[in-house]
XYZ file of C-alpha atoms in Angstrom:
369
model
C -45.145 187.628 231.669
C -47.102 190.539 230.086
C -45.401 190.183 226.818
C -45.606 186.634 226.919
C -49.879 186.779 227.799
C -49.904 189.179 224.623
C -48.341 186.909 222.023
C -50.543 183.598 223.641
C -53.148 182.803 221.214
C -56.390 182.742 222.064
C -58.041 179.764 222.707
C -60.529 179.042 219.318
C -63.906 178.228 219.244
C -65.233 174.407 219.878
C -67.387 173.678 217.323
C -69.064 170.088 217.187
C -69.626 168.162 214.377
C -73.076 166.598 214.514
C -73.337 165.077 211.176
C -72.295 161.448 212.767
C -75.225 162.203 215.030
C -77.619 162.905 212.391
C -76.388 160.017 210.432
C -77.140 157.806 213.509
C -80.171 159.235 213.773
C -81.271 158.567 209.966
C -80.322 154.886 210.480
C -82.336 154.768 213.612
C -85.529 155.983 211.536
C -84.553 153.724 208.877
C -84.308 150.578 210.695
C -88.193 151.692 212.343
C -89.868 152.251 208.911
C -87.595 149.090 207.294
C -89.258 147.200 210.527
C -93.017 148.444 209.434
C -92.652 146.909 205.356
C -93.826 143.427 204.509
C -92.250 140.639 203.540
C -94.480 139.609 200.819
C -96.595 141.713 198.338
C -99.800 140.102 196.653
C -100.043 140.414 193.024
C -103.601 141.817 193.250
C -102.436 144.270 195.509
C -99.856 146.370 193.377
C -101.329 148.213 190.415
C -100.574 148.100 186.658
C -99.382 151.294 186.187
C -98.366 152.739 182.417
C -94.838 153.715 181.686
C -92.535 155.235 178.516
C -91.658 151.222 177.978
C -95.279 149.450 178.916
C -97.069 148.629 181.239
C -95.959 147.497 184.861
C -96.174 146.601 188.152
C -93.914 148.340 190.661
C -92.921 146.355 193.860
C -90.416 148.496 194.630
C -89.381 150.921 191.861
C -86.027 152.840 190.841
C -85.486 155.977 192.365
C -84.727 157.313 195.879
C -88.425 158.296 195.835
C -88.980 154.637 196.398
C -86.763 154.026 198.849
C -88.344 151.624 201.924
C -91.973 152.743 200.184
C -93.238 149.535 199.971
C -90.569 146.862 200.609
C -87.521 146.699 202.695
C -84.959 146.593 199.752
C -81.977 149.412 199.037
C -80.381 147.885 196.079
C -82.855 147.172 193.753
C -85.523 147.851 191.768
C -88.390 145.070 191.348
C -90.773 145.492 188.461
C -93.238 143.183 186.220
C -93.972 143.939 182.457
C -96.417 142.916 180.149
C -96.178 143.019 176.001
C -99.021 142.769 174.452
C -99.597 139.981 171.168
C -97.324 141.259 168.426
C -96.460 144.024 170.406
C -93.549 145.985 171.562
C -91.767 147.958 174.411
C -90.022 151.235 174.144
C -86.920 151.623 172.604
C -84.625 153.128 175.313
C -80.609 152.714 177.028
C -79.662 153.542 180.479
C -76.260 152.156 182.041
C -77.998 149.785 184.371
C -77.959 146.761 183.615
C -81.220 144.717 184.039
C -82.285 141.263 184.446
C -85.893 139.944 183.399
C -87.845 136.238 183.990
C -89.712 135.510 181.198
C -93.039 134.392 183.280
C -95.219 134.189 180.074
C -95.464 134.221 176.627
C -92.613 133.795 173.522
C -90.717 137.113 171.834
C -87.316 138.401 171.322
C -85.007 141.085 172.031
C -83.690 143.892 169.694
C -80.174 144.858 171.589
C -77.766 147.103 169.692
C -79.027 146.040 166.528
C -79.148 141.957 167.174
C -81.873 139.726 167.479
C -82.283 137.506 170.974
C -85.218 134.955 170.701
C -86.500 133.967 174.201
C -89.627 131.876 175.739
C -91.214 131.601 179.291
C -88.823 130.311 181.320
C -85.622 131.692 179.978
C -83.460 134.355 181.264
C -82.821 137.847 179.159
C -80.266 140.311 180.177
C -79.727 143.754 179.144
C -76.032 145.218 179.634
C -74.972 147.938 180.788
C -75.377 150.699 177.837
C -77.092 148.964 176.293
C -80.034 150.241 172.540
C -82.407 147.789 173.747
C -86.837 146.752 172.972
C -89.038 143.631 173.672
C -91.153 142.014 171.507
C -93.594 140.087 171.876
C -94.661 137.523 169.240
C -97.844 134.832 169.089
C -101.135 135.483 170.236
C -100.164 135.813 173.911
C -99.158 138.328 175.786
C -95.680 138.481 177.151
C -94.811 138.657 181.164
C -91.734 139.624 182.427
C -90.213 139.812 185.718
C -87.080 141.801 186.421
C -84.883 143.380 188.092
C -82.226 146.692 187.939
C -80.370 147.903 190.356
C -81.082 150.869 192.037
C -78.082 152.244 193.047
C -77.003 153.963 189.989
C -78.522 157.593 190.978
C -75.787 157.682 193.981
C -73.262 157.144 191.113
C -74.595 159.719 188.925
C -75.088 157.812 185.860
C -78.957 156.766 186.797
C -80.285 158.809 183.372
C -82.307 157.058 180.418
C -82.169 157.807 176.816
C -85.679 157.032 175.345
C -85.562 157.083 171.541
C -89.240 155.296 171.098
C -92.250 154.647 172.900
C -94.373 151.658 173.242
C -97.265 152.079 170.834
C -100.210 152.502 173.341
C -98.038 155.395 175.294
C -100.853 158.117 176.106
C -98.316 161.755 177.119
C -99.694 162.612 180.642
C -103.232 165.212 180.606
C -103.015 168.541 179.633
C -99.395 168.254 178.213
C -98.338 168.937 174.429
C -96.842 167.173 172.139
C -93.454 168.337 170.315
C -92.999 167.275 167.233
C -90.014 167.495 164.571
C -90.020 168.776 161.198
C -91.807 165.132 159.913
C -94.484 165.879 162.123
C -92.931 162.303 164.531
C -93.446 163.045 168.111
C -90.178 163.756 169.759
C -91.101 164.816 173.081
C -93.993 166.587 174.948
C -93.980 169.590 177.328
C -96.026 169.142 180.920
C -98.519 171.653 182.303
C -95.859 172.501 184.301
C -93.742 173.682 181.261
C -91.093 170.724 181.546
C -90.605 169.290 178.427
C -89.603 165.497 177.766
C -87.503 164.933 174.671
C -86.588 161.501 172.938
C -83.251 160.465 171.451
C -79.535 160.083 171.843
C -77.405 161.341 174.026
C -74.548 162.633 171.054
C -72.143 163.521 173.598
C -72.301 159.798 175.000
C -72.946 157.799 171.594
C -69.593 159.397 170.742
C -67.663 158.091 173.666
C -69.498 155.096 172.999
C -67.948 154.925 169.162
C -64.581 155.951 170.755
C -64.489 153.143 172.616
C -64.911 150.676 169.374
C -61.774 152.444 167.726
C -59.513 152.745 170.868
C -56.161 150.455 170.810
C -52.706 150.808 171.373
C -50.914 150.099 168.138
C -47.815 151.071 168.037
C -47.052 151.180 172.142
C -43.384 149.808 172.082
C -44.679 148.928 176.063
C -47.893 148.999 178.019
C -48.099 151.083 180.905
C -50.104 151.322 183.963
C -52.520 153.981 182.659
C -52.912 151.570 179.435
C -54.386 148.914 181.196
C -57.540 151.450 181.567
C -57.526 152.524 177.866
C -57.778 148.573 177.236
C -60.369 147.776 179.566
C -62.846 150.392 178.257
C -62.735 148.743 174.556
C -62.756 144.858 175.926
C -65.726 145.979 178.188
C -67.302 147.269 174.907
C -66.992 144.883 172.653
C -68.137 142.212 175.354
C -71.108 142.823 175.527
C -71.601 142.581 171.963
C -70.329 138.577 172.837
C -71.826 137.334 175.796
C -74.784 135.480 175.898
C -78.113 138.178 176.232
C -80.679 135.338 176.196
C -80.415 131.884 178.824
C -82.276 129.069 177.549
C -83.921 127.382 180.360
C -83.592 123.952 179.142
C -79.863 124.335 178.752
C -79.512 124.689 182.332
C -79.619 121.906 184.580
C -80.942 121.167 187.997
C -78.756 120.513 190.761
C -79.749 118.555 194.474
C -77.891 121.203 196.835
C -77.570 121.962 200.426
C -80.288 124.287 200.309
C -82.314 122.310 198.435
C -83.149 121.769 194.075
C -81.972 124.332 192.402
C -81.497 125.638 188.778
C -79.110 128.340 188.173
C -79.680 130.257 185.247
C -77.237 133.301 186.040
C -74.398 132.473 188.416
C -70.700 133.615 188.465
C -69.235 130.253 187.014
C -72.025 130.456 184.048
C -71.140 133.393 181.654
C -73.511 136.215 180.878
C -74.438 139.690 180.022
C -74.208 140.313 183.700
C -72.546 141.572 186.537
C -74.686 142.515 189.601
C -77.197 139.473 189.354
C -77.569 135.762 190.344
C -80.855 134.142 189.289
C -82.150 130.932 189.813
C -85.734 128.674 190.181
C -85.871 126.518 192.844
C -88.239 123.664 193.615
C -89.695 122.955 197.238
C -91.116 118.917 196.931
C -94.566 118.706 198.945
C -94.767 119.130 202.559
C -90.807 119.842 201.564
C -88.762 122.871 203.085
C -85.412 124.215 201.776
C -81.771 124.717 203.736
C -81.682 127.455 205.687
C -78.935 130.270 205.244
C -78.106 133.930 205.604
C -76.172 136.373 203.257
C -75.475 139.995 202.782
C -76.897 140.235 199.838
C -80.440 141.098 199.196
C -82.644 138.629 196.831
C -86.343 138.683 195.991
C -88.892 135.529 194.667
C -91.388 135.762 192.429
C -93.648 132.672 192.931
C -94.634 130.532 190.402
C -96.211 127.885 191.616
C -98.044 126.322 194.844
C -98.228 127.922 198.271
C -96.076 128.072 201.412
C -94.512 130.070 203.677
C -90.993 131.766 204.178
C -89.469 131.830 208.275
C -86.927 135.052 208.282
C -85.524 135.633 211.305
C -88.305 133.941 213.452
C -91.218 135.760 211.883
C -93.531 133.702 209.476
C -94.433 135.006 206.503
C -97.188 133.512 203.821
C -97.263 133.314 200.304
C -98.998 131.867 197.410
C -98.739 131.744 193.325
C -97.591 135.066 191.942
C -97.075 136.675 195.375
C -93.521 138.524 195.760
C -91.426 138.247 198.498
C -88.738 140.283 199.622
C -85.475 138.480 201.962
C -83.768 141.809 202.942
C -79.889 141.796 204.088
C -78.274 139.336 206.918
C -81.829 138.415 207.767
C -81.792 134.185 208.476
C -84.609 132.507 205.728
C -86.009 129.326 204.962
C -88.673 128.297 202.871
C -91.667 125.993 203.647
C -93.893 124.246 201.417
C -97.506 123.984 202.689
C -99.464 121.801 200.106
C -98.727 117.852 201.173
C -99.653 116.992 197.610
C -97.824 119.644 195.257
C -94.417 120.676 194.469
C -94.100 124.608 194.966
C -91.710 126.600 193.111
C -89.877 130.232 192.359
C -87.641 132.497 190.361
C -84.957 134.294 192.629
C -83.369 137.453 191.706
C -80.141 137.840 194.091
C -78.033 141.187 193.937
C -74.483 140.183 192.961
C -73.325 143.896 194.044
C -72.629 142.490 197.802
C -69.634 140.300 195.987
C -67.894 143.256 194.601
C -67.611 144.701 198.152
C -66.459 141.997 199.864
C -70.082 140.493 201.518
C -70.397 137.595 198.590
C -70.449 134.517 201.061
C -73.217 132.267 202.534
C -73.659 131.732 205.899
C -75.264 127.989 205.724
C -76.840 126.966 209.159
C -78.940 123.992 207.843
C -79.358 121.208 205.409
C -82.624 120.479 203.113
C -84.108 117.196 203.468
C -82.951 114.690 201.371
């Protein structure tokens, strides 16, 4: 028995894993702040703020910094842009792709080197990777409403590459400009001492040339592994193809369960994009849409008339160029409160839910026919 007690382990050490608990504990805090946002923002109530592209209005912005700051949305980023007459944006890639509403005015994209006309009411998409500027033409100034998601930081690929500014950019006080041997600005250097430089990313651009050049000539047989080599030129080179600009009068409306709609981005219509639906949608005076649920989260921009939204019991007003916000699983209908005009709005619905398996509708009742 002795010599058995001296070669019986000892019994180790319990140690308890709280991150579960703190995890539980983060959602719990989540769900109170989520609980505290509104619904709908006013478009007087959200400043214009100046950025490295123009000038905007942040609902909700990209970053983690925004996260639940001002609206109770995780997987996107919702953002308004103006271009001034014969004016442009700043010249810049990320790989997000992004979505914009042309509210206003007439212009045309510059994306990798090829010219996309648009006007108000058509749909513009940036893909992923993609050299891209606005501009603005006529004697108006350009509005856009858009969208990108905001996930990409969790995925570490969330950085920009801005190779131009917009032409009224002012560099924040007190910081210095750096400028190359042509005396062009290429960057400027903070009070802090951080310095923000323009340009490429070389290291990327080449991958991105790679990917133009790879093929498999010569393969007697394609293997498993291949398939990836493949995708990475066809993704590419499709986005070279697809349709970057979605004429609104090309699209047609449609009398649907929840109500008339126009889709403008949808899976059955191609496009330059993956992790968007858009579409307007028309509530007839005194009218009200279907009511549904979904996983996936989706914000309006109004554009016309005034109403109200019902999510999940709780009533929620809003009125010509408000935003509203339908977070995820939460039950929503829409309500038109003029007797005598139509109201109307641009959604932006994240398409990311479909990739993980959350795509569907839950429908739960019929517009009015």
């Amino acid at each position: 028995m002795e010599k058995q007690s001296e070669r019986r382990r000892e019994a180790e050490p319990k140690v308890f894993d709280r991150e579960l608990e703190k995890l539980w504990q983060s959602i719990d805090g989540e769900k109170k702040r989520y609980a505290t946002l509104p619904r709908v923002l006013k478009f007087d109530d959200v400043p214009w703020t100046q950025g490295a592209q123009a000038f905007h209005k942040y609902y909700i912005g990209p970053g983690p910094q925004w996260r639940l700051k001002q609206f109770p949305l995780f997987s996107m980023a919702v953002i308004e842009q103006l271009i001034p007459p014969g004016g442009k944006s700043g010249r810049h890639r990320h790989f997000m792709e992004a979505l914009f509403y042309i509210m206003d005015g007439e212009g045309y994209e510059i994306h990798d080197n090829v010219k996309y006309p648009w006007e108000a009411g058509d749909v513009m998409m940036v893909p992923t990777y993609c050299v891209h500027q606005h501009f603005s033409v006529g004697n108006s100034t350009a509005r856009l409403f858009f969208n990108i998601p905001s996930v990409f930081e969790h995925l570490g690929i969330a950085s920009i590459e801005q190779m131009e500014l917009h032409p009224n950019y002012e560099i924040p006080p007190g910081a210095k400009p750096i400028r190359d041997a042509s005396g062009t600005m290429v960057g400027y250097k903070t009070t802090e001492g951080m310095e923000i430089r323009f340009g490429f990313n070389q290291d990327l651009q080449q991958v991105m040339d790679e990917k133009k050049e790879t093929g498999l000539a010569g393969k007697a047989k394609e293997t498993s592994y291949d398939y990836y080599i493949k995708t990475l030129k066809e993704q590419t080179e499709s986005r070279l193809t697809v349709p970057h600009v979605i004429r609104a009068k090309d699209r047609p409306w449609e009398n649907t369960r929840m109500g008339k709609i126009k889709y403008l981005v949808h899976p059955s219509v191609p496009s330059a994009l993956l992790l968007y639906d858009c579409f307007v949608q028309e509530i007839p005076p005194g009218g009200k849409s279907g009511k549904h649920r979904h996983a996936s989260e989706e914000v309006h921009k109004i554009l016309d008339g005034k109403g109200y939204d019902i999510q999940d019991g709780v009533k929620w007003e809003w009125a010509k160029e408000d935003v509203v916000a339908i977070p995820t699983n939460v039950t929503h209908q829409h309500f038109n409160a003029d007797p005598k005009h139509p109201a109307s709005f641009v959604s932006l619905q994240s398409r990311l839910y479909h990739f993980l398996g959350h795509g569907g509708y839950e429908h739960l009742e019929d517009a009015p026919k």
